[in-house]
Coordinates of N, CA and C in Angstrom, one line a residue:
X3 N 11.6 9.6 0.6 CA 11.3 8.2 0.5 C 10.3 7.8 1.5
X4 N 9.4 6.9 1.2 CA 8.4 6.4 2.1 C 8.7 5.1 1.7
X5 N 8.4 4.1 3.0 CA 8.7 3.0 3.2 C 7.7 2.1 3.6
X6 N 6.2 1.1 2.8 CA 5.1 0.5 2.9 C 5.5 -0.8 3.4
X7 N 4.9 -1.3 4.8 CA 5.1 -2.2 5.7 C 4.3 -3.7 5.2
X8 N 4.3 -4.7 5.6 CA 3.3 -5.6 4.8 C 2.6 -5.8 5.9
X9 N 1.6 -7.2 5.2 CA 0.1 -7.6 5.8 C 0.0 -7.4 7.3
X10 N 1.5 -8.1 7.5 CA 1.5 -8.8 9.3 C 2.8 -7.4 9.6
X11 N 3.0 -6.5 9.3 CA 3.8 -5.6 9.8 C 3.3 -4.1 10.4
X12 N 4.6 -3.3 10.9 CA 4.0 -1.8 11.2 C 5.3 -1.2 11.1
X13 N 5.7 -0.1 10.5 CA 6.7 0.7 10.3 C 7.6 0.6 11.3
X14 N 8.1 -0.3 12.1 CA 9.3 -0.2 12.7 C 9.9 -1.5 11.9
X15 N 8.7 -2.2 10.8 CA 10.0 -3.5 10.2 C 10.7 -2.1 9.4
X16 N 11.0 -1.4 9.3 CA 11.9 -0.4 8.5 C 13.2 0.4 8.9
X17 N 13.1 0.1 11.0 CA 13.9 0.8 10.9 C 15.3 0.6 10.6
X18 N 15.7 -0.3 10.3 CA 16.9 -0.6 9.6 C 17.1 0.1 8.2
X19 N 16.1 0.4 7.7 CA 16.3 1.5 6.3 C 16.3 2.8 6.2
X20 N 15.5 3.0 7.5 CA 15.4 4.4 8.2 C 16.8 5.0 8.4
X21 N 17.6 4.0 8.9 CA 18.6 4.4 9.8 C 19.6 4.7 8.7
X22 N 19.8 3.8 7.6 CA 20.9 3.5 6.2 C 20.4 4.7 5.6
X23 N 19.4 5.3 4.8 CA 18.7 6.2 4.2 C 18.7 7.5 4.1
X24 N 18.6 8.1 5.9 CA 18.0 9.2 6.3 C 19.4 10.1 6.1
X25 N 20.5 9.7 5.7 CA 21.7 10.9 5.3 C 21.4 11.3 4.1
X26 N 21.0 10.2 3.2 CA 21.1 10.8 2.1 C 19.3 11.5 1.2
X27 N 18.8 10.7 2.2 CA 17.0 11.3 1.7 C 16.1 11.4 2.8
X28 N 15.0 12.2 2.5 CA 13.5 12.6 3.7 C 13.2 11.0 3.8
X29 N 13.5 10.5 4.8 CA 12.4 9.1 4.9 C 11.9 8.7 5.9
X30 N 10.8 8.4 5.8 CA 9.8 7.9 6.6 C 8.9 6.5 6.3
X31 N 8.5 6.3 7.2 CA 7.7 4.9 7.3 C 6.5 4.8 7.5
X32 N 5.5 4.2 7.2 CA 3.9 5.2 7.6 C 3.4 3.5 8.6
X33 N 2.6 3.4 9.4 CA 1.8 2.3 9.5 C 0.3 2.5 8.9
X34 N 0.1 1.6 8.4 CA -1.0 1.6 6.9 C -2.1 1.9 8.4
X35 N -3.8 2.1 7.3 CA -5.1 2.2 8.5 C -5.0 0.6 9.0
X36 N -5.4 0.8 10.9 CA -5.3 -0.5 11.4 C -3.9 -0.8 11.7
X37 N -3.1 -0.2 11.6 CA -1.6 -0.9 11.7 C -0.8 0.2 13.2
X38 N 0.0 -0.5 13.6 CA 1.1 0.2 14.5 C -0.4 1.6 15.2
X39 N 0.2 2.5 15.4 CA -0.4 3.6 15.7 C -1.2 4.7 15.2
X40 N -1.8 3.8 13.7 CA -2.9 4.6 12.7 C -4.2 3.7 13.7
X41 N -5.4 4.5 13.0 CA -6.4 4.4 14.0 C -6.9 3.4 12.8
X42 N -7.7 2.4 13.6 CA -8.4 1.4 12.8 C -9.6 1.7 11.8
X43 N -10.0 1.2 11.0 CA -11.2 1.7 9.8 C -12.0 1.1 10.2
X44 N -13.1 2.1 10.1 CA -14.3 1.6 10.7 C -15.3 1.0 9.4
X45 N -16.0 0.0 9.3 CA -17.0 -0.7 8.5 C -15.8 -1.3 7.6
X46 N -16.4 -2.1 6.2 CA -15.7 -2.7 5.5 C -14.4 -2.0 4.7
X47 N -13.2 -2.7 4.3 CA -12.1 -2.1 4.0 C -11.8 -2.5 2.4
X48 N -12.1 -1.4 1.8 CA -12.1 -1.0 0.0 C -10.3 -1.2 0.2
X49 N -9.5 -2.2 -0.3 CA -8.0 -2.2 -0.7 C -7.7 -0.9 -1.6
X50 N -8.5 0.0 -1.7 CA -8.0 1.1 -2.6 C -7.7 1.6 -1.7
X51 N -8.5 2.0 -0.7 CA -8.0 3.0 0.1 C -7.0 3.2 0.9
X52 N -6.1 2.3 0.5 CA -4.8 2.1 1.0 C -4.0 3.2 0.0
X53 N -4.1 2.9 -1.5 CA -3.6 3.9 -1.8 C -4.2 5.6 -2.1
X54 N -5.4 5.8 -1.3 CA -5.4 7.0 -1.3 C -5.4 7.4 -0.1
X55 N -4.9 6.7 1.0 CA -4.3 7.2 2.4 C -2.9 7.4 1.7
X56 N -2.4 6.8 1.1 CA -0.6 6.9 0.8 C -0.9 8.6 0.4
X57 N -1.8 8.9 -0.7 CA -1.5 10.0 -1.9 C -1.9 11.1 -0.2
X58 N -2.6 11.0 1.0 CA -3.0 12.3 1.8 C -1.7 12.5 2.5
X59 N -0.8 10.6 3.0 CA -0.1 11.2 3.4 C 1.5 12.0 2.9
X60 N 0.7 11.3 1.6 CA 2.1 12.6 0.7 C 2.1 13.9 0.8
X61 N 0.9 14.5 0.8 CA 0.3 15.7 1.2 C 0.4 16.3 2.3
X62 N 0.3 15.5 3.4 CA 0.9 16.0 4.1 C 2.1 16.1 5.3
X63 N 3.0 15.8 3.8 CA 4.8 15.8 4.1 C 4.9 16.6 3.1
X64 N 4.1 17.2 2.3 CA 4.6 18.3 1.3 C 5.3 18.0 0.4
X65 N 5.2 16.5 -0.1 CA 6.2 15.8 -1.0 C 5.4 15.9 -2.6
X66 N 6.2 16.4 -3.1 CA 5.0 16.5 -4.7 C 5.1 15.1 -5.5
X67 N 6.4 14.4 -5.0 CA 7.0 13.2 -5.6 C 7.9 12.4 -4.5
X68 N 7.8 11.3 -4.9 CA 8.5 10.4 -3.5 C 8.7 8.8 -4.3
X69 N 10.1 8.7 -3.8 CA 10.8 7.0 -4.0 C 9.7 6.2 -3.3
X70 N 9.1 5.4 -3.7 CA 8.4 4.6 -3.0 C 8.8 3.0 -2.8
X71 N 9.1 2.3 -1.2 CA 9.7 1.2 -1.5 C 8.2 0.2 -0.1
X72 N 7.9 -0.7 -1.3 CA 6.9 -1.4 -0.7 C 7.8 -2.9 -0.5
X73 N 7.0 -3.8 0.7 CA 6.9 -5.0 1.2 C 5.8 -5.5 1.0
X74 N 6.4 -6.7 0.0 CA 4.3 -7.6 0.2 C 3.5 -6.7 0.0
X75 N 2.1 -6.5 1.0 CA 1.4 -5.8 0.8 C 1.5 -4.2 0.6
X76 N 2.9 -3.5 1.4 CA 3.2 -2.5 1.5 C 3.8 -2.6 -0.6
X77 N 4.2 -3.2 -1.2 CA 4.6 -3.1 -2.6 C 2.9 -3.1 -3.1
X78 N 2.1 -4.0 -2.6 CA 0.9 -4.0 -4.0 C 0.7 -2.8 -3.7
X79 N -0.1 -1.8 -2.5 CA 0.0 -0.7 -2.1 C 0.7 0.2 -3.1
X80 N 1.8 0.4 -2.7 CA 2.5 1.2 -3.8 C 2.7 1.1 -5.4
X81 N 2.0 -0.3 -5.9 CA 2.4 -0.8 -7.1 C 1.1 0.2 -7.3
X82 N -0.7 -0.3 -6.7 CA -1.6 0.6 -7.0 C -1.3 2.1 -7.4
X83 N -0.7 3.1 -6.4 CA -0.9 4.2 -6.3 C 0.0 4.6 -8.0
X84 N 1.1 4.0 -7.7 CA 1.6 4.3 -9.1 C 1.0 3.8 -10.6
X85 N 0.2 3.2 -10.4 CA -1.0 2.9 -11.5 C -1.9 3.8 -11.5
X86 N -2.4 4.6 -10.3 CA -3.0 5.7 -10.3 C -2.8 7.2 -10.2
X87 N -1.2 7.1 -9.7 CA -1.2 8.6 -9.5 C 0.6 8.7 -9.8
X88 N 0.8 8.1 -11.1 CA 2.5 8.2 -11.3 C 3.4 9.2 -11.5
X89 N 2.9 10.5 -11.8 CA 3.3 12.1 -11.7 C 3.6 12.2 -9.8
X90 N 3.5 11.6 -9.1 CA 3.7 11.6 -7.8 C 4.9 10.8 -7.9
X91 N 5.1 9.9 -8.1 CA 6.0 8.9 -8.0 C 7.5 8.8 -8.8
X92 N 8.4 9.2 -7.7 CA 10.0 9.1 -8.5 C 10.5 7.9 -8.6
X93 N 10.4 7.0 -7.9 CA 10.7 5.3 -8.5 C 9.8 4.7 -7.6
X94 N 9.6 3.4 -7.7 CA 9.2 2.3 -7.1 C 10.0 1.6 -6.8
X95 N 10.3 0.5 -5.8 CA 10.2 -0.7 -5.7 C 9.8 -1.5 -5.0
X96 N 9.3 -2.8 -5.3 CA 8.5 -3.5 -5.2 C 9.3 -4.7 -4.6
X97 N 9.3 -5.1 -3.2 CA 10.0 -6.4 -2.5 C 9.3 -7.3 -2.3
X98 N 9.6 -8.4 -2.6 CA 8.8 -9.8 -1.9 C 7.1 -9.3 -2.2
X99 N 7.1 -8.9 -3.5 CA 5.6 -8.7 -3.5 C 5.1 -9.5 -4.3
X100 N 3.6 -9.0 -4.9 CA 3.0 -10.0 -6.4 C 2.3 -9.0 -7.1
X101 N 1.7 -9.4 -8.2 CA 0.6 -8.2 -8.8 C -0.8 -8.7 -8.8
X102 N -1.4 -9.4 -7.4 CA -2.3 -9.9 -7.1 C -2.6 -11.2 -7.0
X103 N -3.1 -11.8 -6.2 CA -4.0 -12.6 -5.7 C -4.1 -14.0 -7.3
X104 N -4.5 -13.5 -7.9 CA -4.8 -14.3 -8.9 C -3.8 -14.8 -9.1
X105 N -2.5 -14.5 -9.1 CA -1.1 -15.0 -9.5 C -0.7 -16.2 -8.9
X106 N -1.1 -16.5 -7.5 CA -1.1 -17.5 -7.1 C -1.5 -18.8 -7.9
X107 N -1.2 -19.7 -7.0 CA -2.2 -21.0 -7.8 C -3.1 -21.5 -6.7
X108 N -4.4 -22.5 -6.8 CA -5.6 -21.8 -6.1 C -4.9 -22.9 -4.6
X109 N -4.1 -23.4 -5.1 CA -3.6 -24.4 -3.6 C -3.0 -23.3 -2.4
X110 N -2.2 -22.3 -3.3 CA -1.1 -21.3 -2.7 C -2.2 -20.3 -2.1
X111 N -3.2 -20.0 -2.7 CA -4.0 -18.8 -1.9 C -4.5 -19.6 -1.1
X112 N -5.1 -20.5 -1.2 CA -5.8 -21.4 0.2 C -5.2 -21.4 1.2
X113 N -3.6 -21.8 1.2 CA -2.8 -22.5 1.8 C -2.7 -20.7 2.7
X114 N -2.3 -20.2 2.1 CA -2.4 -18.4 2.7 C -3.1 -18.4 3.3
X115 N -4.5 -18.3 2.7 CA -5.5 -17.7 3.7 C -5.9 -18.9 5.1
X116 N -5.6 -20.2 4.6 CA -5.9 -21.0 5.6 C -4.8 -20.7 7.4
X117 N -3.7 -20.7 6.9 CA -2.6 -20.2 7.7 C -2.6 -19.3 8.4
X118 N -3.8 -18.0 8.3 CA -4.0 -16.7 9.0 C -5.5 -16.4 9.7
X119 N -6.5 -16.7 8.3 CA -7.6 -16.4 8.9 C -8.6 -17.2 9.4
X120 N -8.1 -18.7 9.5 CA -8.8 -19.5 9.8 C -8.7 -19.4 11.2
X121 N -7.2 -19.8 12.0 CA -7.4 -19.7 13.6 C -7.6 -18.6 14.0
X122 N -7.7 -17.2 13.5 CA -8.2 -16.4 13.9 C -9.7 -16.2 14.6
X123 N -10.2 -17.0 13.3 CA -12.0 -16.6 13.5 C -12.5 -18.2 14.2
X124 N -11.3 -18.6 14.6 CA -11.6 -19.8 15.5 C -11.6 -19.2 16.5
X125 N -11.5 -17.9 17.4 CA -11.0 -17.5 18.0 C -9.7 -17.6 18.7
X126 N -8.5 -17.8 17.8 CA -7.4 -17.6 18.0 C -7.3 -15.6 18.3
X127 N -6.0 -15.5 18.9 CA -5.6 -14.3 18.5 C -4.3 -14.2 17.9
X128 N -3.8 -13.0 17.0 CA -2.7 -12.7 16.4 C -1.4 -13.1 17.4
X129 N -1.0 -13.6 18.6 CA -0.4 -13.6 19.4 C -0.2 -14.9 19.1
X130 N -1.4 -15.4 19.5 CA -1.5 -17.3 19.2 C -0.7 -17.8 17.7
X131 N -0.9 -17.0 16.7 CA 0.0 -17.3 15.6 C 0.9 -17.0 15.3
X132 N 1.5 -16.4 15.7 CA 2.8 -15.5 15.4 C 3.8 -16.3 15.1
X133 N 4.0 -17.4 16.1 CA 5.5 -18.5 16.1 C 5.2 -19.2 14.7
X134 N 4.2 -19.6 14.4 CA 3.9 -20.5 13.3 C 3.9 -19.4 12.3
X135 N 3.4 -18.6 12.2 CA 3.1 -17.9 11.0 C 4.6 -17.2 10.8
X136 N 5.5 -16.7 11.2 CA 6.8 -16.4 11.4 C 7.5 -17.3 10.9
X137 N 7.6 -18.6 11.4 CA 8.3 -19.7 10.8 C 8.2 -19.8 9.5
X138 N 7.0 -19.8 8.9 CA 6.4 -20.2 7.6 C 7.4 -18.9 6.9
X139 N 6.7 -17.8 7.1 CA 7.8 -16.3 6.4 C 9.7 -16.5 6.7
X140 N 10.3 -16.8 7.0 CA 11.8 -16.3 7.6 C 12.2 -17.6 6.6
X141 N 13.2 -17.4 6.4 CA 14.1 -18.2 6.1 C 14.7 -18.9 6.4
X142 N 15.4 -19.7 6.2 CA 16.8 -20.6 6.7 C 17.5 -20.4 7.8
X143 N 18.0 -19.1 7.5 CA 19.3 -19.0 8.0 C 19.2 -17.4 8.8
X144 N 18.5 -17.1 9.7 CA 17.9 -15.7 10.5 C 18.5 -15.6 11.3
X145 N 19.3 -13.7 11.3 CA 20.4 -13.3 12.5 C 19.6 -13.8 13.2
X146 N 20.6 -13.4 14.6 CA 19.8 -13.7 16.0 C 19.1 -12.4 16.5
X147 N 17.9 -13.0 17.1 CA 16.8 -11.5 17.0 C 15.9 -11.3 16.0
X148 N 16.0 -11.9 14.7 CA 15.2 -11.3 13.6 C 13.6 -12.5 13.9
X149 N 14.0 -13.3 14.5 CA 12.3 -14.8 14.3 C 11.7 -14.3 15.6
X150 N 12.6 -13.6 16.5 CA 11.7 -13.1 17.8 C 11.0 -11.8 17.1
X151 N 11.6 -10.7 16.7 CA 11.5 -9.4 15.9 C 10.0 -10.0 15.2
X152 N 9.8 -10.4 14.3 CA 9.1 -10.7 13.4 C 7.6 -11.9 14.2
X153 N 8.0 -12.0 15.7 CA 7.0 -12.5 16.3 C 6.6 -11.6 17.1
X154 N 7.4 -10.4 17.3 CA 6.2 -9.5 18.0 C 5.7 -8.9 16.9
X155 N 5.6 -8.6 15.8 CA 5.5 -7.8 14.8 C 3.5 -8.3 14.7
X156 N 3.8 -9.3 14.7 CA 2.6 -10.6 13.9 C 1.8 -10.4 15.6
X157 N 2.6 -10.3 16.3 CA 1.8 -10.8 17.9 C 0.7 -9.0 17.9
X158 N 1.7 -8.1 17.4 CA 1.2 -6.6 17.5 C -0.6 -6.7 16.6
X159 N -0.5 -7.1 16.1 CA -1.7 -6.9 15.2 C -3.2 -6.7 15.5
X160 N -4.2 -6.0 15.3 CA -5.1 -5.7 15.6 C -5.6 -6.5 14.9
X161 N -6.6 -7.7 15.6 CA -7.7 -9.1 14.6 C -8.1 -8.7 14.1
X162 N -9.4 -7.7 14.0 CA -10.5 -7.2 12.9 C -9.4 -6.4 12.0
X163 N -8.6 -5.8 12.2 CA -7.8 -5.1 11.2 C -7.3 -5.6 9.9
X164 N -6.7 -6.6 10.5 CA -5.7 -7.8 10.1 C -6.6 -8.7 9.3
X165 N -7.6 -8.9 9.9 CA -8.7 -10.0 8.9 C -9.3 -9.3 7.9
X166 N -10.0 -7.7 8.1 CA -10.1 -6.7 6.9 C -9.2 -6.8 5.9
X167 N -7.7 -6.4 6.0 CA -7.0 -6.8 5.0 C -7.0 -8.0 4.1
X168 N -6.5 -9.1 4.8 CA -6.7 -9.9 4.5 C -8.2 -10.5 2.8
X169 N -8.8 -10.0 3.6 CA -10.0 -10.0 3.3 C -10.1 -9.1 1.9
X170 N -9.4 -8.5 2.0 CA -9.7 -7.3 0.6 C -8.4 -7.6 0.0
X171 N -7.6 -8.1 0.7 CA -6.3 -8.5 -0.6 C -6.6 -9.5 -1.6
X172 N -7.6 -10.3 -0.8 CA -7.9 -11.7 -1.4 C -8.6 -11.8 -2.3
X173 N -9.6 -10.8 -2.2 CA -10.7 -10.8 -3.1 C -11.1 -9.5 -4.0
X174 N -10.2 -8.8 -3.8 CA -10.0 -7.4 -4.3 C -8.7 -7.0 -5.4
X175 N -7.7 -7.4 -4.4 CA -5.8 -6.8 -5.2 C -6.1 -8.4 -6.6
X176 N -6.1 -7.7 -7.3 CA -6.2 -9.1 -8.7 C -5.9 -8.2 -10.0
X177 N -5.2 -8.9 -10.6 CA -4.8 -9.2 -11.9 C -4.7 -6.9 -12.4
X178 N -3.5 -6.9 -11.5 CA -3.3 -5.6 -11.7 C -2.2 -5.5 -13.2
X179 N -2.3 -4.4 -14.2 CA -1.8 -3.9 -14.9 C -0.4 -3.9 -15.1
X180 N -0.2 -4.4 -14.6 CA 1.8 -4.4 -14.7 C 2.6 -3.7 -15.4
X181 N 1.7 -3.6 -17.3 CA 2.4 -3.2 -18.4 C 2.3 -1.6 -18.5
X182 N 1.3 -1.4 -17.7 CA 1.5 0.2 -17.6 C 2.1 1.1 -16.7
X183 N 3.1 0.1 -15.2 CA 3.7 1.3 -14.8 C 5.2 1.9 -15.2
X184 N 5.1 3.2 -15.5 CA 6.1 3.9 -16.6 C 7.0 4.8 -15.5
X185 N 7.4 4.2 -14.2 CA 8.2 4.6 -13.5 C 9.2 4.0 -13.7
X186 N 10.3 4.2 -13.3 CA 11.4 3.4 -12.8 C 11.3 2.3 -11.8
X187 N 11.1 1.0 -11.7 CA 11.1 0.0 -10.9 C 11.9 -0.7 -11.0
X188 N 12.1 -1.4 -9.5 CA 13.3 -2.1 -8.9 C 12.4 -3.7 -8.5
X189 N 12.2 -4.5 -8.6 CA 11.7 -5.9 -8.4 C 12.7 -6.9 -7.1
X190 N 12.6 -6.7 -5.9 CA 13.3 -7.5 -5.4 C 12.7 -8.4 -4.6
X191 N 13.2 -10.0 -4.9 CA 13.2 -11.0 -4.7 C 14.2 -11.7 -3.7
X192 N 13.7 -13.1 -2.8 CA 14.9 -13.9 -2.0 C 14.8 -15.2 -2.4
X193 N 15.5 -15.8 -2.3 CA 15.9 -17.3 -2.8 C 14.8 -18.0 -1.9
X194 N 14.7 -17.8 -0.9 CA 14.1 -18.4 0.0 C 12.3 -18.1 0.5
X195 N 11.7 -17.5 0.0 CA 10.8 -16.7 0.1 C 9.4 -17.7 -0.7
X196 N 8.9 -18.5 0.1 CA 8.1 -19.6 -0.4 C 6.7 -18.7 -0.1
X197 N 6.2 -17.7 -0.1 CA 5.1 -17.3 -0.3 C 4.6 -16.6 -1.7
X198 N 5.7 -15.7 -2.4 CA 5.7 -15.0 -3.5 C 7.6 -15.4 -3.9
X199 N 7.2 -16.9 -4.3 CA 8.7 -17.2 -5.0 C 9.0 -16.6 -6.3
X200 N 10.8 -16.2 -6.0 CA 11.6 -15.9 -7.1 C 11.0 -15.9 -8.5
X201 N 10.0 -17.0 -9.2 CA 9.4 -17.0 -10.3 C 8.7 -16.1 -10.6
X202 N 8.2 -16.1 -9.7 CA 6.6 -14.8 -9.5 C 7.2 -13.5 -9.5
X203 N 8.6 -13.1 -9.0 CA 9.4 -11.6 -9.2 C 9.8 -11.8 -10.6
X204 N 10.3 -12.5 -11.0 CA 11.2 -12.4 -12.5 C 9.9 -12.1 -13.4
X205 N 8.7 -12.4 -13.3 CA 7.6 -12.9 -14.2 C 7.0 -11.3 -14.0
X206 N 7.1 -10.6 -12.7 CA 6.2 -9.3 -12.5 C 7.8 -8.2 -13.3
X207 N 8.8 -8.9 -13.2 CA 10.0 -7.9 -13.9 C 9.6 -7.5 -14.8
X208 N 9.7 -8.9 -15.7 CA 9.5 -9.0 -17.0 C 8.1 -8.0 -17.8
X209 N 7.3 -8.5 -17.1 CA 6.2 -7.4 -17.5 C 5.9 -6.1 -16.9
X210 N 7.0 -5.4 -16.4 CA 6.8 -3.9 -16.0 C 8.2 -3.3 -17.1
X211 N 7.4 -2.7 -17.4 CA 9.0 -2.2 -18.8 C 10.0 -1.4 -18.0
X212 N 11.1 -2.1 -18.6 CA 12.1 -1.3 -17.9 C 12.6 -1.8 -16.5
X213 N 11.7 -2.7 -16.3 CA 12.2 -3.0 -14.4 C 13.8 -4.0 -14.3
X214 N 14.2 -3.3 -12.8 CA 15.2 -4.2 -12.8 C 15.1 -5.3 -11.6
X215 N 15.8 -6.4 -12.0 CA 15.4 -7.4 -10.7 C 16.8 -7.5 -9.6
X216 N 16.7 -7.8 -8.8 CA 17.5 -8.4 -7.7 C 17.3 -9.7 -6.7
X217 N 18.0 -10.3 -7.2 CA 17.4 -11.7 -5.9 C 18.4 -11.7 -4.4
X218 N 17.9 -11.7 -3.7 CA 18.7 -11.6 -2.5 C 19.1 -13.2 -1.8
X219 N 20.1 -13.2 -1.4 CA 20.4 -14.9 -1.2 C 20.0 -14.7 0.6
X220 N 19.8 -15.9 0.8 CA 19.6 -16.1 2.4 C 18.2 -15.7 2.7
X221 N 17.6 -15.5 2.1 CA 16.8 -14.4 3.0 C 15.1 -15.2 2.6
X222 N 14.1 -14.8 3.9 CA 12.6 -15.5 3.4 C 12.0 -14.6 2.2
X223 N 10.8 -13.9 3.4 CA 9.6 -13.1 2.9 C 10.2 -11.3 3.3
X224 N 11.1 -11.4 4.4 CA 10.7 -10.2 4.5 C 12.7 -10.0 4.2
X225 N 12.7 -9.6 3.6 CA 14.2 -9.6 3.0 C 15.0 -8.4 3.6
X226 N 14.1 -7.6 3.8 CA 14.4 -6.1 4.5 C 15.0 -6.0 5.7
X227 N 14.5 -7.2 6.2 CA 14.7 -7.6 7.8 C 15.8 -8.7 8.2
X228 N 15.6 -9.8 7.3 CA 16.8 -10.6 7.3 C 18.1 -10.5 6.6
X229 N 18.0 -9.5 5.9 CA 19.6 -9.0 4.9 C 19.1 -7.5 4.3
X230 N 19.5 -7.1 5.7 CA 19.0 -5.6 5.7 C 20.7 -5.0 4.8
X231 N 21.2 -5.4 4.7 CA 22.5 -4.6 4.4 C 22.4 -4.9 2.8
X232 N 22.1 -6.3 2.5 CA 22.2 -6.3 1.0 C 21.0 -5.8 0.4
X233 N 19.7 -5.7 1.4 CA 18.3 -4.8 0.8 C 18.9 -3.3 0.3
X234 N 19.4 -2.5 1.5 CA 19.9 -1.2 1.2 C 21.0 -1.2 0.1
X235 N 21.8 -2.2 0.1 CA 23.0 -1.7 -1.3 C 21.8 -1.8 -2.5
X236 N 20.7 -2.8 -2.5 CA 20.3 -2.6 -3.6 C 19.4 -1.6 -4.0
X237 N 19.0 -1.3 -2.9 CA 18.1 -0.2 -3.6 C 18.9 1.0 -3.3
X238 N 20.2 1.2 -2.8 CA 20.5 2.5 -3.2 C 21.4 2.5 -4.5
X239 N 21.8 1.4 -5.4 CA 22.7 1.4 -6.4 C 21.5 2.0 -7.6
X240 N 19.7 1.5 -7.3 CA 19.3 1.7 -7.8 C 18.6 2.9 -8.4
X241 N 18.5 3.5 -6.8 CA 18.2 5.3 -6.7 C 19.4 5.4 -7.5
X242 N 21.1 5.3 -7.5 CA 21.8 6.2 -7.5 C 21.7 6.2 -9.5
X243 N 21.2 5.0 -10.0 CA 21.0 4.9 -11.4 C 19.6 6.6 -11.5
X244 N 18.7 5.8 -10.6 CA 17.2 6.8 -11.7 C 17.7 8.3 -11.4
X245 N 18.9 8.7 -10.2 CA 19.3 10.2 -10.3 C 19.6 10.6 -11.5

């Protein structure tokens, strides 16, 4: 199993899945280029190349095939690669994601990009945003520890990195194929999750054949993190189906 981090993350929002997982499968967590302790990309950043860092580092974990479970950006990520390379891929699923940029409406992408990359290149830094941009993602009702967690996460981020992304999610991840991936997929959603709302999971279900949905109650954007116990029951009821 591999486990894809989102926009404002780095492979420790997983270890909570790491920990639930690792009895019963290989899993690991990767930090994407620019993230946690991957080295930054140098010149402009092609969103493909996200998934063909996934497909080297399948290669080299020797995995011919791998459960893939994406967040946000870590799901488009994985939604790509399985549009490109689905003989690798033993299920998907896809959390708190979208199937691109377009899906939005043009107030919701604004409101996005305005929220991140504007006080950045005001010369803010990712530290400076974190409380606010954190607030915006989390939900209602967050253990204690999870709004600090999720403000170092945002505080960690490397600016040029983070605005690269950004930058290529926005104007690149668009109007991907949904009807062609022929994996087994899992769609999960939170009640509370005002950036890629509940509508927008049921709507990307519906058009991936075969997919199944889950809505998680309580929880924002990063559902993994704030109802980590009901994220793992569902994706393991799901694995224990595609066995």
């Amino acid at each position: 199993m591999l486990f894809l981090h989102g926009i404002g993350g780095n492979r420790r929002n997983w270890d909570r899945q790491l920990a639930a997982f690792s009895g019963r499968y290989r899993a690991a967590a990767w930090d994407a280029r620019g993230y946690g302790d991957s080295d930054d990309c140098e010149g402009p950043l092609d969103f493909a190349d996200f998934w063909r860092d996934l497909e080297r580092v399948l290669d080299h974990l020797a995995a011919q095939r791998a459960h893939l479970v994406g967040l946000s950006m870590g799901g488009r990520i994985a939604r790509d690669f399985t549009l490109q390379r689905p003989d690798r891929v033993a299920s998907l699923t896809l959390a708190n994601s979208s199937p691109g940029f377009d899906a939005l409406s043009q107030e919701a992408a604004q409101a996005y990009l305005a929220a991140r990359r504007a006080p950045l290149l005001a010369g803010k830094s990712p530290r400076d945003i974190a409380p606010d941009l954190a607030q915006r993602l989390i939900g209602s009702r967050p253990d204690p520890g999870v709004f600090e967690e999720l403000v170092g996460s945002i505080s960690a981020l490397r600016k040029d990195s983070y605005l690269k992304s950004l930058e290529a999610s926005v104007t690149q991840d668009r109007a991907a194929p949904l009807e062609r991936i022929n994996v087994a997929t899992l769609v999960i959603t939170s009640d509370e999750d005002r950036l890629y709302p509940p509508a927008l999971a049921r709507e990307m279900a519906r058009r991936i054949p075969g997919a199944e949905l889950v809505e998680i109650q309580g929880a924002g954007h990063l559902s993994n993190i704030e109802r980590p116990g009901r994220f793992n029951e569902a994706v393991l009821t799901f694995l224990a189906r595609c066995r």
